[in-house]
mmCIF file of C-alpha atoms in Angstrom:
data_model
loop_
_atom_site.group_PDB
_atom_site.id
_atom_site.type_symbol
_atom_site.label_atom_id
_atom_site.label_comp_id
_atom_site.label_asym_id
_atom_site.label_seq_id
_atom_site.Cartn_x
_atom_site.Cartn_y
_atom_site.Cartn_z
ATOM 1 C CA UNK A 1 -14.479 -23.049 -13.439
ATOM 2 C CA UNK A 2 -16.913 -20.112 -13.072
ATOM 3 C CA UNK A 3 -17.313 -21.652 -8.794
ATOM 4 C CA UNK A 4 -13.762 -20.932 -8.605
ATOM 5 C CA UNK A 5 -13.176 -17.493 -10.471
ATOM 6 C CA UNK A 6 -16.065 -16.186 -8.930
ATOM 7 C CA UNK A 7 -15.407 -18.466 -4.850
ATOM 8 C CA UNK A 8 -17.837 -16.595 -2.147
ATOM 9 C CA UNK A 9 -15.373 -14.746 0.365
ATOM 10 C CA UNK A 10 -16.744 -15.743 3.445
ATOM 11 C CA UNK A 11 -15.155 -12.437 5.516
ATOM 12 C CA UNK A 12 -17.004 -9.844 3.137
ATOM 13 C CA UNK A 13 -19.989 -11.526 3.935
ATOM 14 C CA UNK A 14 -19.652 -11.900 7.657
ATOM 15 C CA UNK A 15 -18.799 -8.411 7.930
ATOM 16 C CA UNK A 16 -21.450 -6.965 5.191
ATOM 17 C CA UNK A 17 -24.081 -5.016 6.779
ATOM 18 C CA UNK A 18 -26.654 -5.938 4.048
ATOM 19 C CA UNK A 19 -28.556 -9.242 3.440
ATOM 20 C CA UNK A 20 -26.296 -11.181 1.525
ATOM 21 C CA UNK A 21 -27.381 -12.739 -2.011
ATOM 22 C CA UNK A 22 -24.552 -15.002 -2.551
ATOM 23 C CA UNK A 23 -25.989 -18.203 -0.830
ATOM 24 C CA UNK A 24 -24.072 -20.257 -3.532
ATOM 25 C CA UNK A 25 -20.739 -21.508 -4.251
ATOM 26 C CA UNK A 26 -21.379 -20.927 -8.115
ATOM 27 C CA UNK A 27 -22.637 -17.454 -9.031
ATOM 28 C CA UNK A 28 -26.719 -16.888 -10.550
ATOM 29 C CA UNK A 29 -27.994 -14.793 -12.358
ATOM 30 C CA UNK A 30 -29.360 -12.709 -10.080
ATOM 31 C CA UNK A 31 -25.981 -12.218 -8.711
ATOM 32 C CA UNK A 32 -24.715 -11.482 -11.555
ATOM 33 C CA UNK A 33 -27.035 -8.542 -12.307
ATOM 34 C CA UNK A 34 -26.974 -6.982 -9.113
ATOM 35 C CA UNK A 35 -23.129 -6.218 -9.473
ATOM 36 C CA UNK A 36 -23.891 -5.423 -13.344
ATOM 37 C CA UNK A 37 -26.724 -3.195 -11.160
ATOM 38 C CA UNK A 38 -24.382 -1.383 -8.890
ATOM 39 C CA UNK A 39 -21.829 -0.433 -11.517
ATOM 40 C CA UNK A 40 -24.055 1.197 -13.231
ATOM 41 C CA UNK A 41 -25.506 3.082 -10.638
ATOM 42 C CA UNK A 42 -21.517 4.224 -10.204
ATOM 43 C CA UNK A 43 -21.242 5.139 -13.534
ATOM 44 C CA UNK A 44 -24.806 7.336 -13.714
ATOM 45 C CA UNK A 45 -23.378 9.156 -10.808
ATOM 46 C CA UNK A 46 -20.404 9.939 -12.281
ATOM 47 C CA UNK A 47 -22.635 11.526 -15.504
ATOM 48 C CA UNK A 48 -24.996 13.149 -13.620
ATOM 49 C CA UNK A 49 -23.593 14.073 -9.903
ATOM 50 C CA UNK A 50 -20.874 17.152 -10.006
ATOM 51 C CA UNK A 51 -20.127 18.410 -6.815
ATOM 52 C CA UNK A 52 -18.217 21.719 -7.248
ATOM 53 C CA UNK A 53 -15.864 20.949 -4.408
ATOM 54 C CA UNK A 54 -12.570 22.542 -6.029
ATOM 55 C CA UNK A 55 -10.924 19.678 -5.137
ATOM 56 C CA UNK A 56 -8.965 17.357 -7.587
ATOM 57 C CA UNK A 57 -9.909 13.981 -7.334
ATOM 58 C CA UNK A 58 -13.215 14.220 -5.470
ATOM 59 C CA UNK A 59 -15.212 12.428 -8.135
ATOM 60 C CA UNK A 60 -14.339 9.099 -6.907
ATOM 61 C CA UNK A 61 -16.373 10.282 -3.314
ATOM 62 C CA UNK A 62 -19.393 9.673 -5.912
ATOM 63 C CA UNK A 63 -19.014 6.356 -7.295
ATOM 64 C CA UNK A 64 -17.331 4.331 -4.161
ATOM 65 C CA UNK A 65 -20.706 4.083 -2.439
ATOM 66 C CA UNK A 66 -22.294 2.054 -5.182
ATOM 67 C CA UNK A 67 -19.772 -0.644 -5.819
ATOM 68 C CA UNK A 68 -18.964 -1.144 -2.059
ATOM 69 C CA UNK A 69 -22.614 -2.176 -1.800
ATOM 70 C CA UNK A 70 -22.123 -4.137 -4.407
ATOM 71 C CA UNK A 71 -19.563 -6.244 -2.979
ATOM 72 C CA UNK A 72 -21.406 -6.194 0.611
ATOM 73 C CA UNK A 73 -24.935 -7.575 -1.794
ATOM 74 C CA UNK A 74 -22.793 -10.402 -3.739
ATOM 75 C CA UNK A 75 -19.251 -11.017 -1.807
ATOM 76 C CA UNK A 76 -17.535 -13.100 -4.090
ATOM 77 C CA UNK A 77 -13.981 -12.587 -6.488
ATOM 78 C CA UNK A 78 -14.109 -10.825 -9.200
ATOM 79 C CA UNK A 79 -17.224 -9.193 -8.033
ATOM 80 C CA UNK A 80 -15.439 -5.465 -8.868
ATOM 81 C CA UNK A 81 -14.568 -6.465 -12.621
ATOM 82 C CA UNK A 82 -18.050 -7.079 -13.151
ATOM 83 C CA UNK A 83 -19.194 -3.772 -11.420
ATOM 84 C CA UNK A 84 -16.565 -2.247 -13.950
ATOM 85 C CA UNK A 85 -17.878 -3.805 -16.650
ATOM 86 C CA UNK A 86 -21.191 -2.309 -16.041
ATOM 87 C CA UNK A 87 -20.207 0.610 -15.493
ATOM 88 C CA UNK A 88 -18.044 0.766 -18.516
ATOM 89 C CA UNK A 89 -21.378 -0.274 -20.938
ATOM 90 C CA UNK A 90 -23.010 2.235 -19.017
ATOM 91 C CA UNK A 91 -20.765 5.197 -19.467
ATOM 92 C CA UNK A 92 -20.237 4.261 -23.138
ATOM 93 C CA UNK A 93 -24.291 3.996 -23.638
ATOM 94 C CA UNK A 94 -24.872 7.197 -21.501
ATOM 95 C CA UNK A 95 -22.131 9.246 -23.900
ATOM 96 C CA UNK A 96 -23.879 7.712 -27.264
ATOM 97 C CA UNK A 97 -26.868 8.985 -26.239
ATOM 98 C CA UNK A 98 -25.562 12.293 -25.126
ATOM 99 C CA UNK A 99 -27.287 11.742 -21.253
ATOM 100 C CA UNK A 100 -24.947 13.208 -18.968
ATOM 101 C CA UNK A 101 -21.037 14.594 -18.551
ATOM 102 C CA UNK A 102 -18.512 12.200 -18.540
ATOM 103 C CA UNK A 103 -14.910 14.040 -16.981
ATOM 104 C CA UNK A 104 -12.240 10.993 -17.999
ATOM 105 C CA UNK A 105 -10.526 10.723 -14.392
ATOM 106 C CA UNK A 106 -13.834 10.447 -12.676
ATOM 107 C CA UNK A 107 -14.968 7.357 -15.308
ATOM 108 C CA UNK A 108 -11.258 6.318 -14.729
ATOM 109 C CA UNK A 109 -11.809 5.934 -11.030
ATOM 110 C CA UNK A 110 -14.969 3.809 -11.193
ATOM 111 C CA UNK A 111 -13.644 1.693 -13.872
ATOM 112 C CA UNK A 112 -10.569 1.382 -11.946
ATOM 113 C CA UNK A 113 -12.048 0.916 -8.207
ATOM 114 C CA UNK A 114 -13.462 -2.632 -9.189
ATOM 115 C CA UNK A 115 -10.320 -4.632 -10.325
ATOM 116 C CA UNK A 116 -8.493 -2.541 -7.788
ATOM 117 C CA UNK A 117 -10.551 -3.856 -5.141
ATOM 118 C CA UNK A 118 -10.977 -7.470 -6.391
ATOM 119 C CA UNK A 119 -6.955 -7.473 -5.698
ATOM 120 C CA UNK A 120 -6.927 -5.583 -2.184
ATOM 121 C CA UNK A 121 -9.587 -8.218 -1.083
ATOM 122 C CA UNK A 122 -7.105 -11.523 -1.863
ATOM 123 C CA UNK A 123 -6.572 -12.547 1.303
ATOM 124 C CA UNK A 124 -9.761 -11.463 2.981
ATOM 125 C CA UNK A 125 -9.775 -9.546 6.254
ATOM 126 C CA UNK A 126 -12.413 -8.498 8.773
ATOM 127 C CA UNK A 127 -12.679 -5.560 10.996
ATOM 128 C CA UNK A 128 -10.335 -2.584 11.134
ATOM 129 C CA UNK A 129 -7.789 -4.821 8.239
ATOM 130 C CA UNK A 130 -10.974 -4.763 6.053
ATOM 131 C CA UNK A 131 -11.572 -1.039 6.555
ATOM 132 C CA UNK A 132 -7.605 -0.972 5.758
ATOM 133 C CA UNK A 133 -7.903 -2.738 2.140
ATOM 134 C CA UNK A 134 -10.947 -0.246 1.454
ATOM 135 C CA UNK A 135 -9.361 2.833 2.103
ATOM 136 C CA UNK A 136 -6.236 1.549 0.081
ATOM 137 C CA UNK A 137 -7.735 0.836 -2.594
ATOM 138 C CA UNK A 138 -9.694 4.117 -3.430
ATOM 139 C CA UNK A 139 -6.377 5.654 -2.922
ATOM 140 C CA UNK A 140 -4.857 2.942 -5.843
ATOM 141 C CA UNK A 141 -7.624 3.569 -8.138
ATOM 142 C CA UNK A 142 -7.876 7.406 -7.697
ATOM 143 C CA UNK A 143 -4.194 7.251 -8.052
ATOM 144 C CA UNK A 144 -4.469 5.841 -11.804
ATOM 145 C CA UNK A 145 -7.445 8.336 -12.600
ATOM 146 C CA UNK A 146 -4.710 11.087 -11.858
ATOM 147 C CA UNK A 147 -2.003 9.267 -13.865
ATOM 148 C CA UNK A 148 -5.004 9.819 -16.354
ATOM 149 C CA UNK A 149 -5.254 13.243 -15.924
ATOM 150 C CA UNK A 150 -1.635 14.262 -16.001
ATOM 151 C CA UNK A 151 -1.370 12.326 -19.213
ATOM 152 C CA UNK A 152 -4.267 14.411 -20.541
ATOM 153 C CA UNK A 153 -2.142 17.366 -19.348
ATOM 154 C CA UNK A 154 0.921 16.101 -21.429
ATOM 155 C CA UNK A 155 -0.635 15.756 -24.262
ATOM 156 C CA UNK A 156 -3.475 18.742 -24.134
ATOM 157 C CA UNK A 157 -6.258 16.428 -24.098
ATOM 158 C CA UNK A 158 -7.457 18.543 -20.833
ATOM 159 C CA UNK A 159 -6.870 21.468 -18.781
ATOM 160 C CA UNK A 160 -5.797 22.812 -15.716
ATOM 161 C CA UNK A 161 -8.238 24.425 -13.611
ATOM 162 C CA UNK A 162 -7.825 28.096 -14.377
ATOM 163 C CA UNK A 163 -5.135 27.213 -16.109
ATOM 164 C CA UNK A 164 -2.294 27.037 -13.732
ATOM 165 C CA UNK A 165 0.909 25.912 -14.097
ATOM 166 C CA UNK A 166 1.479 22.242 -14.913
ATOM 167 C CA UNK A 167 4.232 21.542 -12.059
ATOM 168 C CA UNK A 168 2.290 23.216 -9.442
ATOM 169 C CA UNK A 169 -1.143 21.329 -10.626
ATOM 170 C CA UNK A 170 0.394 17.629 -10.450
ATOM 171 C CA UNK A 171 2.183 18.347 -6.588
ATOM 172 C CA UNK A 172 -1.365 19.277 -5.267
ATOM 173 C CA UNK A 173 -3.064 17.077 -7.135
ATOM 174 C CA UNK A 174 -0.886 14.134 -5.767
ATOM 175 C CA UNK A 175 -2.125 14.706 -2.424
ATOM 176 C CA UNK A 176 -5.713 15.787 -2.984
ATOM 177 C CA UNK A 177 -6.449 12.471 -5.427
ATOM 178 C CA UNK A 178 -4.704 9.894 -2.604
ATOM 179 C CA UNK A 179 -6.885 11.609 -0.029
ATOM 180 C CA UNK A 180 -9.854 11.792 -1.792
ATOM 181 C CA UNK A 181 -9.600 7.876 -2.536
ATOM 182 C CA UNK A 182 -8.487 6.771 0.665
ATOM 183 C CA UNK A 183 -11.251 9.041 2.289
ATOM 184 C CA UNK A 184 -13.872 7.592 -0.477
ATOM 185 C CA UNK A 185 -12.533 3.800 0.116
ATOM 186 C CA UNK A 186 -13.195 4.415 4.023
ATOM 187 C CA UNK A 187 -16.689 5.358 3.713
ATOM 188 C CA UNK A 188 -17.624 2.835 1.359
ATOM 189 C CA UNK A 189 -16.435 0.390 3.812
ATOM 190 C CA UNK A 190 -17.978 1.929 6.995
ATOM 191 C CA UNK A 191 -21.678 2.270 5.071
ATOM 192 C CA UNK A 192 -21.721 -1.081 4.164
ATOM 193 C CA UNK A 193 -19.236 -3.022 6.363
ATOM 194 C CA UNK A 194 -19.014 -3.546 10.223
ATOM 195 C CA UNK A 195 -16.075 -3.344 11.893
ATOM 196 C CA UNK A 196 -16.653 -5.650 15.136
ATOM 197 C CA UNK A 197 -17.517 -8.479 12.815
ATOM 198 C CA UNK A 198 -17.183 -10.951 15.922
ATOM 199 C CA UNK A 199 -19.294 -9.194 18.316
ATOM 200 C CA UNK A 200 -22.445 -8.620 16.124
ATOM 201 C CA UNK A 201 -22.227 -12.325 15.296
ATOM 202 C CA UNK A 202 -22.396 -13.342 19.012
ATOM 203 C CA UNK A 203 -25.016 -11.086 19.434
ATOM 204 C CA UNK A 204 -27.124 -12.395 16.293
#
């Protein structure tokens, strides 16, 4: 059961530019702790890193890195529900002990970016197709994080940035969150993926 939920995808691997620790068909331990690893590196950056780039939506540039490597270290399904998970325990630890700032879009977009790219991965794809999937799915899970947002609008759980008008906040923010995703799916994938899978094989 586990050797299926969690099968090896053989193009993440081929096109991973890290030593690969899935060697397997079932998952280990070890496996299992370096994804539990990387989502909580995602979710520490989240608390601690806060670029003041006036942008909406550029938190997700700060977690993307870590889980990408994660799924370039252990390329296997389901890999980004476990990243989530640990970065879920992590953020919920890190706010019970009162370590770090935790904005709800940018935890949103972590926890999001792992199931979000378990499904953009079906299918598997190498080269420029795999770079396509990445960049899609930051957009998807930065996407929901504003969905998050808005609703925190609605219902005056949060604020506008210098409290502008609600209208003209969501019409920006549309654009700036898919951009910021797509842009932070793209460099996950070109840090820790290559893009002429077939030629760096040859070469190897």
């Amino acid at each position: 059961m586990l050797a299926t939920a969690f099968a090896p995808q053989s193009d993440l691997g081929d096109s991973s530019r890290m030593p690969v620790i899935s060697r397997a068909a079932q998952i280990s331990a070890a496996e299992l702790l370096c994804l539990l690893g990387c989502g909580a590196l995602a979710a520490a950056a989240a608390g601690f890193l806060h670029w003041s780039f006036r942008v909406p939506g550029h938190a997700i540039l700060i977690g993307a890195l870590p889980m990408a490597m994660g799924l370039a270290l252990v390329p296997r399904r389901l890999a980004g529900i476990v990243m989530s998970i640990g970065a879920g325990v992590t953020s919920v630890a890190m706010m019970a002990g009162h370590v770090g700032v935790f904005p709800p879009t940018a935890v949103l977009s972590v926890l999001a970016l792992g199931p979000v790219l378990d499904i953009a991965m079906l299918g598997g794809s190498k080269g420029w197709r795999l770079y396509a999937r990445f960049v899609v799915a930051g957009a998807v899970a930065n996407l929901l994080a504003l969905a998050l947002k808005m609703a925190g609008v609605t219902f005056a759980f949060e604020s506008v940035r210098g409290g502008g008008h609600f209208q003209a906040f969501g019409s920006m923010a549309a654009a700036t969150y898919l951009l910021c995703g797509a842009l932070a799916g793209f460099i996950g994938a070109a840090v820790w993926f290559r893009v002429r899978v077939d030629d760096d094989l040859r070469r190897n």
